[in-house]
Short mmCIF file of C-alpha atoms and ligand atoms in Angstrom, two decimals:
data_model
loop_
_atom_site.label_atom_id
_atom_site.label_comp_id
_atom_site.label_asym_id
_atom_site.label_seq_id
_atom_site.Cartn_x
_atom_site.Cartn_y
_atom_site.Cartn_z
CA MET A 10 12.06 -16.84 -22.31
CA ASN A 11 14.89 -16.04 -19.59
CA PHE A 12 15.53 -12.91 -17.61
CA ILE A 13 18.62 -10.97 -17.24
CA GLN A 14 20.10 -8.31 -14.72
CA THR A 15 20.17 -4.66 -15.31
CA ARG A 16 23.33 -4.48 -13.56
CA GLY A 17 25.25 -7.35 -15.00
CA CYS A 18 25.99 -10.47 -13.37
CA ASP A 19 28.18 -10.72 -10.07
CA LYS A 20 28.96 -14.45 -10.96
CA ASN A 21 27.18 -15.25 -7.61
CA LYS A 22 23.70 -15.30 -9.36
CA PRO A 23 23.23 -17.10 -12.26
CA GLN A 24 23.63 -15.27 -15.76
CA SER A 25 19.77 -15.62 -16.48
CA VAL A 26 16.80 -16.96 -14.48
CA THR A 27 13.30 -18.22 -15.54
CA PHE A 28 10.29 -15.94 -14.91
CA SER A 29 9.26 -18.15 -11.87
CA GLU A 30 12.72 -17.15 -10.17
CA ALA A 31 12.63 -13.56 -11.10
CA ILE A 32 9.05 -13.32 -9.31
CA LEU A 33 10.46 -15.23 -6.23
CA SER A 34 13.58 -13.27 -5.71
CA PRO A 35 13.19 -9.94 -7.83
CA ILE A 36 16.51 -8.38 -6.64
CA ALA A 37 19.37 -9.27 -9.05
CA SER A 38 23.24 -9.06 -9.08
CA PHE A 39 24.54 -5.64 -7.67
CA GLY A 40 21.03 -4.73 -6.23
CA GLY A 41 19.69 -4.56 -9.84
CA LEU A 42 16.56 -5.89 -11.47
CA TYR A 43 15.18 -8.66 -13.76
CA VAL A 44 14.29 -7.69 -17.47
CA PRO A 45 13.37 -9.93 -20.29
CA GLN A 46 16.28 -11.01 -22.38
CA LYS A 47 14.52 -10.02 -25.29
CA LEU A 48 10.77 -8.72 -25.83
CA PRO A 49 8.74 -10.41 -28.18
CA ASP A 50 8.07 -8.45 -31.29
CA LEU A 51 4.39 -8.59 -32.07
CA GLY A 52 4.12 -5.95 -34.88
CA GLU A 53 0.74 -4.41 -36.38
CA GLU A 54 -0.17 -8.10 -37.50
CA PHE A 55 -0.88 -8.60 -33.82
CA LEU A 56 -2.74 -5.59 -33.36
CA ASN A 57 -4.85 -6.33 -36.58
CA LYS A 58 -5.41 -9.93 -35.12
CA HIS A 59 -6.67 -8.73 -32.03
CA LEU A 60 -8.92 -5.82 -33.22
CA ASN A 61 -12.24 -7.55 -32.00
CA SER A 62 -10.64 -9.88 -29.25
CA SER A 63 -11.84 -9.69 -25.70
CA TYR A 64 -9.40 -8.28 -23.16
CA LYS A 65 -8.36 -11.65 -21.97
CA GLU A 66 -8.12 -13.08 -25.28
CA LEU A 67 -5.66 -10.10 -26.06
CA ALA A 68 -3.91 -10.67 -22.65
CA SER A 69 -3.67 -14.53 -23.10
CA ASP A 70 -2.03 -14.13 -26.73
CA MET A 71 0.24 -11.42 -25.49
CA LEU A 72 1.61 -13.24 -22.48
CA SER A 73 2.11 -16.65 -24.51
CA ARG A 74 4.45 -14.55 -26.42
CA PHE A 75 6.63 -14.20 -23.63
CA GLU A 76 7.16 -17.90 -23.21
CA ILE A 77 7.35 -17.95 -19.42
CA ASP A 78 7.48 -21.09 -17.46
CA ILE A 79 3.70 -20.72 -16.10
CA ASP A 80 0.99 -23.31 -17.16
CA LYS A 81 -1.72 -21.99 -19.69
CA SER A 82 -4.36 -23.09 -17.13
CA VAL A 83 -2.45 -21.05 -14.36
CA ILE A 84 -2.49 -17.97 -16.55
CA ASP A 85 -6.20 -18.37 -17.56
CA GLU A 86 -7.10 -18.33 -13.95
CA ALA A 87 -5.07 -15.47 -13.54
CA LEU A 88 -6.82 -13.83 -16.27
CA ASN A 89 -10.19 -14.84 -15.23
CA LEU A 90 -10.02 -12.47 -12.11
CA TYR A 91 -10.47 -9.48 -14.51
CA ASP A 92 -14.29 -10.89 -14.55
CA LYS A 93 -14.68 -9.36 -11.35
CA PHE A 94 -14.22 -5.82 -12.71
CA ASP A 95 -17.18 -3.69 -13.20
CA ASP A 96 -18.03 -4.92 -16.63
CA ALA A 97 -16.04 -8.53 -17.43
CA ASN A 98 -16.24 -7.77 -21.23
CA ASN A 99 -14.40 -4.57 -20.61
CA PRO A 100 -12.42 -4.22 -17.71
CA VAL A 101 -10.60 -1.10 -18.83
CA PRO A 102 -13.02 1.31 -20.49
CA VAL A 103 -11.50 3.89 -22.86
CA VAL A 104 -13.65 7.20 -22.68
CA LYS A 105 -13.28 10.37 -25.06
CA VAL A 106 -13.03 13.21 -22.84
CA LYS A 107 -12.51 15.92 -25.35
CA GLU A 108 -10.86 16.62 -28.83
CA ASN A 109 -7.70 14.55 -28.91
CA LEU A 110 -7.80 13.36 -25.18
CA TYR A 111 -8.86 9.81 -24.43
CA VAL A 112 -8.70 8.42 -20.70
CA SER A 113 -8.03 4.89 -20.05
CA GLU A 114 -9.69 3.88 -16.96
CA LEU A 115 -7.45 1.32 -14.71
CA TYR A 116 -9.52 1.52 -11.68
CA HIS A 117 -12.65 -0.94 -12.27
CA GLY A 118 -11.32 -3.69 -10.14
CA PRO A 119 -12.34 -4.52 -6.47
CA THR A 120 -10.03 -2.02 -4.63
CA ARG A 121 -10.92 0.94 -7.00
CA ALA A 122 -7.12 1.75 -8.02
CA PHE A 123 -4.94 0.89 -11.04
CA LYS A 124 -2.91 -1.65 -8.54
CA ASP A 125 -5.71 -4.16 -9.32
CA MET A 126 -4.67 -4.46 -12.92
CA ALA A 127 -1.36 -6.27 -12.16
CA LEU A 128 -1.94 -7.61 -8.40
CA GLN A 129 -5.00 -9.34 -9.17
CA PRO A 130 -3.69 -11.80 -11.74
CA PHE A 131 -0.11 -11.79 -10.14
CA GLY A 132 -1.73 -13.20 -6.87
CA VAL A 133 -2.75 -16.56 -8.69
CA VAL A 134 0.50 -16.71 -10.30
CA LEU A 135 2.54 -16.38 -7.37
CA SER A 136 0.30 -18.78 -5.16
CA SER A 137 0.62 -21.34 -8.03
CA ILE A 138 4.51 -21.21 -8.05
CA ALA A 139 4.45 -21.63 -4.32
CA GLN A 140 2.18 -24.81 -4.49
CA LYS A 141 4.08 -26.35 -7.17
CA LYS A 142 7.55 -25.79 -5.14
CA ASN A 143 5.53 -27.05 -2.04
CA GLU A 144 6.86 -24.07 -0.19
CA ASN A 145 5.17 -21.38 2.05
CA TYR A 146 5.94 -17.90 1.34
CA LEU A 147 5.42 -14.67 3.24
CA ILE A 148 4.66 -11.65 0.93
CA LEU A 149 5.63 -8.39 2.80
CA ALA A 150 3.94 -5.04 1.63
CA ALA A 151 4.45 -1.51 2.95
CA THR A 152 1.63 0.67 1.55
CA SER A 153 0.95 4.55 1.31
CA GLY A 154 -2.64 3.21 0.76
CA ASP A 155 -3.27 1.57 -2.95
CA THR A 156 -0.82 -1.32 -2.99
CA GLY A 157 -2.02 -2.61 0.53
CA PRO A 158 -5.68 -3.21 -0.35
CA ALA A 159 -4.68 -4.59 -3.46
CA ALA A 160 -2.20 -7.19 -2.19
CA LEU A 161 -4.50 -8.13 0.48
CA GLU A 162 -7.48 -8.49 -1.86
CA THR A 163 -5.53 -10.78 -4.20
CA PHE A 164 -3.83 -12.95 -1.61
CA LYS A 165 -6.46 -13.53 0.62
CA ASN A 166 -7.32 -17.14 1.35
CA ARG A 167 -4.68 -18.23 -1.26
CA ALA A 168 -2.69 -21.39 -0.69
CA ASN A 169 0.80 -21.33 0.59
CA VAL A 170 0.88 -17.53 0.85
CA GLN A 171 0.45 -14.92 3.87
CA VAL A 172 0.86 -11.50 3.68
CA ALA A 173 1.92 -8.97 6.24
CA CYS A 174 1.00 -5.50 5.28
CA LEU A 175 2.38 -2.52 7.09
CA TYR A 176 0.75 0.98 6.76
CA PRO A 177 1.31 4.47 8.43
CA ASP A 178 -1.51 4.84 10.93
CA GLY A 179 -3.31 8.08 10.06
CA GLY A 180 -1.27 8.28 6.86
CA THR A 181 -3.92 6.91 4.50
CA SER A 182 -7.41 7.89 3.38
CA ASP A 183 -10.38 6.33 5.59
CA VAL A 184 -11.38 4.07 2.48
CA GLN A 185 -7.73 3.07 2.00
CA ARG A 186 -7.66 2.10 5.83
CA LEU A 187 -11.06 0.19 5.87
CA GLN A 188 -10.09 -1.76 2.72
CA MET A 189 -7.35 -3.01 4.86
CA VAL A 190 -8.44 -3.59 8.39
CA THR A 191 -11.89 -5.13 7.49
CA GLU A 192 -9.86 -7.95 5.61
CA ASP A 193 -10.58 -11.20 7.95
CA ALA A 194 -8.86 -13.90 6.07
CA LYS A 195 -6.71 -15.96 8.23
CA ASN A 196 -3.61 -15.61 6.13
CA LEU A 197 -3.32 -11.83 6.09
CA LYS A 198 -2.08 -9.68 8.81
CA VAL A 199 -2.50 -5.68 8.81
CA ILE A 200 -0.33 -3.81 10.73
CA GLY A 201 -0.34 -0.01 11.38
CA ILE A 202 2.50 1.68 12.47
CA ASN A 203 3.03 4.91 14.44
CA GLY A 204 5.09 6.62 11.60
CA VAL A 205 5.03 7.79 8.26
CA PHE A 206 5.02 5.80 4.99
CA ASP A 207 9.01 5.90 4.71
CA ASP A 208 9.12 4.29 8.21
CA ALA A 209 6.99 1.21 7.01
CA GLN A 210 8.90 0.91 3.79
CA ASN A 211 12.37 1.24 5.58
CA ALA A 212 11.30 -1.49 8.16
CA LEU A 213 10.34 -3.86 5.20
CA LYS A 214 13.74 -3.27 3.50
CA ARG A 215 15.47 -4.01 6.49
CA LEU A 216 13.39 -7.18 6.99
CA LEU A 217 14.02 -8.39 3.46
CA ALA A 218 17.70 -8.05 4.01
CA SER A 219 17.71 -9.28 7.65
CA ASP A 220 19.53 -12.84 7.88
CA SER A 221 18.43 -13.35 11.50
CA PHE A 222 14.59 -12.57 10.44
CA LYS A 223 14.90 -14.89 7.33
CA ALA A 224 16.38 -17.62 9.66
CA ALA A 225 13.63 -17.09 12.06
CA LEU A 226 11.31 -17.70 9.30
CA LYS A 227 13.06 -20.88 7.93
CA GLU A 228 12.48 -22.38 11.28
CA LYS A 229 8.75 -21.96 10.60
CA HIS A 230 9.26 -23.21 7.01
CA VAL A 231 8.36 -19.97 5.32
CA SER A 232 10.45 -18.07 2.51
CA LEU A 233 10.24 -14.28 1.98
CA SER A 234 9.09 -12.54 -0.96
CA ALA A 235 7.82 -9.09 -1.71
CA ALA A 236 4.92 -7.81 -4.07
CA ASN A 237 6.57 -4.49 -4.75
CA SER A 238 6.28 -2.76 -8.19
CA VAL A 239 9.76 -3.71 -9.25
CA ASN A 240 8.59 -7.60 -9.54
CA PHE A 241 8.25 -8.46 -13.14
CA GLY A 242 5.47 -10.63 -12.22
CA ARG A 243 3.57 -7.33 -11.98
CA ILE A 244 5.14 -5.52 -14.92
CA ILE A 245 4.00 -8.19 -17.30
CA PHE A 246 0.28 -7.59 -16.73
CA GLN A 247 1.07 -3.72 -17.19
CA ILE A 248 1.97 -4.15 -20.87
CA ILE A 249 -1.44 -5.35 -21.81
CA TYR A 250 -3.80 -2.29 -21.09
CA HIS A 251 -1.70 -0.23 -23.20
CA ILE A 252 -2.12 -2.25 -26.05
CA HIS A 253 -5.89 -2.92 -25.25
CA SER A 254 -6.48 1.07 -24.97
CA TYR A 255 -4.74 1.59 -28.25
CA LEU A 256 -7.08 -1.04 -29.81
CA GLU A 257 -9.96 0.72 -28.19
CA LEU A 258 -9.21 4.08 -30.02
CA VAL A 259 -8.80 2.14 -33.28
CA ARG A 260 -12.40 0.52 -32.35
CA GLN A 261 -13.74 3.95 -31.75
CA ASP A 262 -12.54 5.44 -35.15
CA ALA A 263 -10.51 7.66 -33.16
CA VAL A 264 -7.28 6.58 -34.94
CA ALA A 265 -6.40 4.68 -37.81
CA MET A 266 -4.28 1.49 -37.38
CA GLY A 267 -0.65 2.47 -37.28
CA GLU A 268 -1.29 5.95 -36.29
CA LYS A 269 0.95 7.09 -33.64
CA VAL A 270 -0.55 8.28 -30.11
CA TYR A 271 0.81 9.74 -26.85
CA LEU A 272 0.70 7.76 -23.70
CA ASN A 273 0.49 10.06 -20.64
CA VAL A 274 1.16 8.33 -17.49
CA PRO A 275 0.95 9.55 -13.95
CA SER A 276 3.99 8.23 -12.47
CA GLY A 277 5.41 7.24 -9.10
CA ASN A 278 7.70 3.84 -9.14
CA PHE A 279 7.42 4.05 -13.16
CA GLY A 280 5.49 0.58 -13.47
CA ASN A 281 2.71 1.95 -15.40
CA ALA A 282 4.96 3.89 -17.79
CA LEU A 283 7.57 1.03 -18.10
CA GLY A 284 4.66 -1.07 -19.13
CA GLY A 285 3.90 1.40 -21.97
CA TYR A 286 7.41 1.44 -22.90
CA TYR A 287 7.63 -2.13 -23.54
CA ALA A 288 4.14 -2.09 -25.44
CA TRP A 289 6.03 0.47 -27.78
CA LYS A 290 9.08 -1.72 -28.25
CA MET A 291 6.84 -4.62 -28.86
CA GLY A 292 5.30 -2.96 -31.76
CA LEU A 293 2.59 -0.41 -30.36
CA PRO A 294 2.45 2.79 -32.55
CA VAL A 295 3.51 5.38 -30.12
CA GLU A 296 4.73 9.12 -30.59
CA LYS A 297 6.18 9.47 -27.18
CA ILE A 298 5.51 8.68 -23.48
CA ILE A 299 4.63 11.57 -21.34
CA ILE A 300 5.46 11.22 -17.56
CA SER A 301 3.36 13.34 -15.02
CA SER A 302 4.13 13.77 -11.70
CA ASN A 303 3.20 15.90 -8.58
CA GLU A 304 5.54 18.43 -6.31
CA ASN A 305 7.72 15.27 -6.18
CA ASN A 306 9.05 16.14 -9.59
CA VAL A 307 12.32 14.06 -9.83
CA LEU A 308 11.13 12.53 -12.98
CA THR A 309 10.26 15.73 -14.56
CA LYS A 310 13.92 17.14 -13.85
CA LEU A 311 15.45 13.83 -15.09
CA ILE A 312 13.71 13.77 -18.38
CA LYS A 313 14.32 17.79 -18.87
CA THR A 314 17.79 17.80 -17.58
CA GLY A 315 19.35 14.45 -17.53
CA LYS A 316 19.98 14.75 -13.79
CA TYR A 317 18.37 12.37 -11.11
CA ASP A 318 19.16 14.58 -7.98
CA LEU A 319 18.15 13.71 -4.66
CA ARG A 320 20.80 15.61 -2.71
CA ASP A 321 18.22 18.35 -1.32
CA SER A 322 15.08 16.22 -2.00
CA LYS A 323 12.65 15.34 0.70
CA VAL A 324 9.35 13.63 0.12
CA ILE A 325 6.63 16.43 -0.16
CA LEU A 326 3.14 15.12 1.10
CA THR A 327 0.66 15.92 -1.86
CA THR A 328 -2.98 15.65 -2.60
CA SER A 329 -1.84 12.61 -5.01
CA PRO A 330 0.02 10.37 -2.35
CA ALA A 331 0.63 7.31 -4.48
CA MET A 332 3.03 9.33 -6.30
CA ASP A 333 4.86 10.87 -3.48
CA ILE A 334 7.96 8.98 -4.59
CA LEU A 335 11.47 10.14 -5.04
CA LYS A 336 13.37 6.80 -5.83
CA SER A 337 11.54 5.74 -8.64
CA SER A 338 12.57 2.19 -9.18
CA ASN A 339 11.52 1.14 -12.71
CA VAL A 340 13.50 3.98 -14.23
CA GLU A 341 16.41 1.41 -13.89
CA ARG A 342 14.93 -0.91 -16.50
CA ILE A 343 14.72 2.14 -18.93
CA LEU A 344 18.39 2.86 -18.37
CA TYR A 345 19.17 -0.85 -18.90
CA ASP A 346 17.30 -0.69 -22.22
CA MET A 347 19.05 2.27 -23.59
CA PHE A 348 22.49 2.36 -22.09
CA GLY A 349 23.16 -1.56 -21.23
CA ASP A 350 23.94 -3.17 -17.89
CA ASP A 351 27.57 -1.29 -17.09
CA ARG A 352 26.18 1.95 -17.70
CA THR A 353 23.20 1.21 -15.56
CA ARG A 354 25.30 -0.26 -12.55
CA GLU A 355 27.37 3.01 -12.88
CA LEU A 356 24.43 5.36 -12.63
CA MET A 357 22.84 3.39 -9.92
CA GLN A 358 25.76 3.25 -8.06
CA ASP A 359 26.02 7.02 -8.25
CA LEU A 360 22.46 7.45 -7.07
CA GLU A 361 23.25 5.10 -4.13
CA ASN A 362 26.56 6.78 -3.14
CA GLN A 363 25.94 10.55 -4.02
CA ASN A 364 22.19 10.61 -4.37
CA PHE A 365 23.01 11.96 -7.76
CA TYR A 366 23.68 10.84 -11.22
CA GLU A 367 23.72 12.68 -14.50
CA LEU A 368 23.35 11.56 -18.29
CA THR A 369 25.60 12.54 -21.04
CA SER A 370 24.13 15.01 -23.53
CA ASP A 371 23.77 11.89 -26.07
CA GLU A 372 22.06 9.85 -23.47
CA LEU A 373 19.78 12.54 -22.58
CA ALA A 374 18.90 13.03 -26.26
CA GLN A 375 17.88 9.47 -26.31
CA LEU A 376 15.81 9.61 -23.32
CA GLN A 377 14.01 12.62 -24.51
CA ASN A 378 13.35 10.56 -27.88
CA SER A 379 10.99 8.53 -26.19
CA PHE A 380 9.74 10.76 -22.99
CA ASP A 381 8.73 14.12 -22.34
CA ALA A 382 7.34 15.18 -18.62
CA ASP A 383 5.87 17.79 -16.56
CA PHE A 384 4.38 17.95 -13.18
CA CYS A 385 1.50 20.11 -11.62
CA ASN A 386 1.07 21.00 -7.99
CA GLY A 387 -2.11 20.26 -5.95
CA ASP A 388 -3.91 23.52 -6.52
CA GLU A 389 -3.38 23.19 -10.30
CA GLY A 390 -4.61 19.82 -9.93
CA LYS A 391 -7.83 20.58 -8.09
CA ALA A 392 -8.50 23.38 -10.73
CA TYR A 393 -8.29 20.72 -13.45
CA ILE A 394 -10.70 18.39 -11.51
CA LYS A 395 -13.37 21.20 -11.33
CA ASP A 396 -12.55 22.48 -15.01
CA TYR A 397 -13.09 19.00 -16.51
CA PHE A 398 -16.06 18.19 -14.36
CA THR A 399 -17.78 21.54 -15.28
CA ASN A 400 -16.93 21.89 -18.91
CA PHE A 401 -16.41 18.22 -20.05
CA ASN A 402 -18.74 16.37 -17.49
CA TYR A 403 -15.77 14.23 -16.58
CA LEU A 404 -14.68 13.19 -12.94
CA MET A 405 -11.07 12.47 -12.30
CA ASP A 406 -8.93 11.76 -9.32
CA PRO A 407 -6.06 13.77 -8.34
CA HIS A 408 -3.54 11.40 -9.61
CA THR A 409 -5.34 11.58 -13.10
CA ALA A 410 -5.43 15.38 -13.17
CA THR A 411 -1.53 15.45 -13.03
CA CYS A 412 -1.64 14.32 -16.64
CA ILE A 413 -3.89 17.43 -17.73
CA LYS A 414 -0.97 19.99 -17.22
CA SER A 415 1.41 17.91 -19.19
CA PHE A 416 -1.13 17.04 -21.98
CA GLU A 417 -1.20 20.94 -22.42
CA THR A 418 2.49 21.52 -22.20
CA CYS A 419 4.01 18.53 -23.87
CA SER A 420 1.69 17.05 -26.47
CA ASN A 421 1.53 18.10 -30.28
CA PRO A 422 -2.17 18.86 -30.71
CA GLU A 423 -2.41 17.01 -33.99
CA ILE A 424 -1.66 13.84 -32.06
CA LYS A 425 -4.21 11.99 -29.82
CA THR A 426 -3.42 11.15 -26.26
CA ILE A 427 -4.24 8.10 -24.06
CA ALA A 428 -4.03 9.21 -20.49
CA TYR A 429 -4.26 6.78 -17.69
CA SER A 430 -6.80 7.05 -14.96
CA THR A 431 -5.20 5.33 -11.86
CA ALA A 432 -7.92 5.84 -9.04
CA GLU A 433 -11.63 6.11 -8.85
CA TRP A 434 -12.94 9.53 -7.45
CA THR A 435 -13.98 7.34 -4.36
CA LYS A 436 -10.49 6.84 -3.07
CA PHE A 437 -9.35 10.37 -2.91
CA SER A 438 -12.85 11.76 -2.12
CA PRO A 439 -11.94 14.47 0.34
CA VAL A 440 -9.44 16.38 -2.31
CA ILE A 441 -12.47 16.02 -5.08
CA ALA A 442 -14.85 17.23 -2.97
CA ASN A 443 -12.89 20.29 -1.93
CA ALA A 444 -12.12 20.83 -5.59
CA LEU A 445 -15.78 20.84 -6.67
CA THR A 446 -17.40 22.30 -3.79
CA GLY A 447 -14.82 23.93 -1.77
CA GLU A 448 -15.58 21.81 1.35
CA VAL A 449 -12.56 21.40 3.62
CA ASP A 450 -11.31 18.65 5.55
CA ALA A 451 -14.22 16.43 5.26
CA GLU A 452 -14.04 12.61 6.31
CA ASP A 453 -14.45 10.47 3.46
CA ILE A 454 -18.13 9.35 4.21
CA ILE A 455 -19.17 13.08 4.15
CA ALA A 456 -17.11 13.85 0.85
CA LEU A 457 -18.16 10.65 -0.72
CA GLU A 458 -21.83 11.75 -0.40
CA SER A 459 -21.32 15.26 -1.64
CA ILE A 460 -19.71 14.16 -4.67
CA SER A 461 -22.16 11.67 -5.32
CA LYS A 462 -24.84 14.38 -5.13
CA GLU A 463 -23.08 16.80 -7.08
CA ALA A 464 -21.76 14.51 -9.69
CA ASN A 465 -24.85 12.35 -9.63
CA LEU A 466 -22.82 9.41 -9.29
CA GLU A 467 -23.59 6.34 -7.10
CA ILE A 468 -20.94 5.27 -4.53
CA PRO A 469 -19.94 1.58 -5.47
CA ALA A 470 -21.36 -0.76 -3.06
CA MET A 471 -17.74 -2.17 -2.01
CA VAL A 472 -16.74 1.33 -0.91
CA LYS A 473 -20.16 2.00 0.96
CA GLU A 474 -20.15 -1.24 2.77
CA LEU A 475 -16.74 -0.42 4.12
CA PHE A 476 -18.17 1.85 6.60
CA SER A 477 -20.56 -0.81 8.30
CA LYS A 478 -18.00 -3.73 8.06
CA GLU A 479 -16.39 -4.91 11.35
CA ILE A 480 -12.95 -3.96 12.01
CA VAL A 481 -10.93 -7.09 12.48
CA GLN A 482 -7.32 -5.84 12.18
CA SER A 483 -6.71 -3.59 15.06
CA THR A 484 -2.81 -4.09 15.52
CA ILE A 485 -1.14 -0.60 15.75
CA ILE A 486 2.46 -0.76 16.80
CA GLU A 487 5.89 1.09 17.08
CA LYS A 488 8.16 0.64 14.41
CA GLU A 489 10.75 -1.41 16.51
CA ASP A 490 8.17 -4.12 17.35
CA ILE A 491 7.26 -4.93 13.30
CA GLU A 492 9.62 -8.14 13.28
CA LYS A 493 8.05 -9.77 16.69
CA GLU A 494 4.60 -8.95 15.64
CA ILE A 495 5.10 -10.77 12.29
CA LEU A 496 6.69 -13.61 13.87
CA LYS A 497 3.86 -13.51 16.39
CA PHE A 498 1.44 -13.91 13.38
CA LEU A 499 3.31 -16.76 11.78
C1 PLP B 29 0.59 3.42 -7.77
C2 PLP B 29 -0.07 4.52 -8.27
C3 PLP B 29 0.43 5.37 -9.35
C4 PLP B 29 1.94 5.44 -9.75
O1 PLP B 29 2.09 4.24 -10.76
P1 PLP B 29 3.68 3.66 -10.82
O2 PLP B 29 3.41 2.42 -11.65
O3 PLP B 29 4.20 3.49 -9.65
O4 PLP B 29 4.29 4.79 -11.67
C5 PLP B 29 -0.38 6.51 -9.65
N1 PLP B 29 -1.58 6.57 -9.30
C6 PLP B 29 -2.14 5.88 -8.43
C7 PLP B 29 -3.72 6.09 -7.91
C8 PLP B 29 -1.52 4.66 -7.94
O5 PLP B 29 -2.05 3.97 -6.89
#
């Protein structure tokens, strides 16, 4: 299968590209994105066939339906990385929390957040493409905390790939920072920046677009790529767990095969929700996808009013930082799917030029047929964490907690919900400790221990050992010096 472009073709780029090409250069004509020409139609037959399959068997068959230009042996090697999750037989447990509410836990991988679901296998796929082409790639990543550790973990010691990872010094949790600065593989460089996440992100965008930087890389025989969440190489692995979670509900006798469910997704860049939308289009029985947000509620406003409005918006720092995003990149793929390439180009140009676009009332109705949304603030989130721990003995992180408000305000109580949990309690422990015990401003290590005691949960070994590991990545620089630092590393 080939991939086409959300904003149409500018005649400089080919009309369509292979999966490998879409992965290596994810930006399409007019600054758009690549999307599959046609999604495979799986239907109920596929679901029935995989009722008793393992996660990997399901994944392997689903990926084969895309007919991508990656050898089966590479796909198998990529999927084997799910064996490193807590339970190799069930990398994504789905837990009943209360009547009609099931939580699909996407955080049982090596870095304890849902980014592992896609980045773990993606690392194998990208490295194999680079080896096959006999080229070396520099992967740039800018992180507010979860993408960085997951990208470093997947690319460490992989052939033909080097990673430079930028993070805002002081802007991540202790656990997130330690996950990065203790990585000692020779092909990884972690760079702290005196600044905020936006500074890191802007630096990355500048470098990706810089001809002089690319020329300097070329002298070193290195090409540039990015592992951000618009890369379809990540999206494709995010379709699988939606199908898996539904089959889990069937296996648990929670739904009959074919019965529709809500997918409730804590959203930032919309990769997770897009995976659910594609799964639905491929035949998963879904009633609606519910988009949960924090105080950065652009997506709630879009889905409620049809207006994407950034004119007076500034990113608000919240207790769920992985969702502190205003430009939610993967929404573009939904616009394309619903309204076509000409209209998508028009809307995205409005957003770039005026920081604003507005759907027509027909378009809004179509969007609302598929999506509903709500947001909650940090205090509401903490109250949900405490309430669900006290009353249902379920401990959730602040990102997952944003789903509870929309579960209450957007769902028909007759229909079951799969809510997605995107991080383990260990990654955002100070907020959770505050919610449970009232303690304020605890360091991660203190908060981890108090939650562990309060909830009678063990701190996983890979989190605990971070605090005694040697810090090997100690570069902290001004944002003006990033390019120089990366070239020095290469
Ligand atoms: C990345 C992330 C999200 C947002 O996911 P998107 O696919 O970008 O919408 C939510 N929660 C956590 C913990 C994350 O790391």
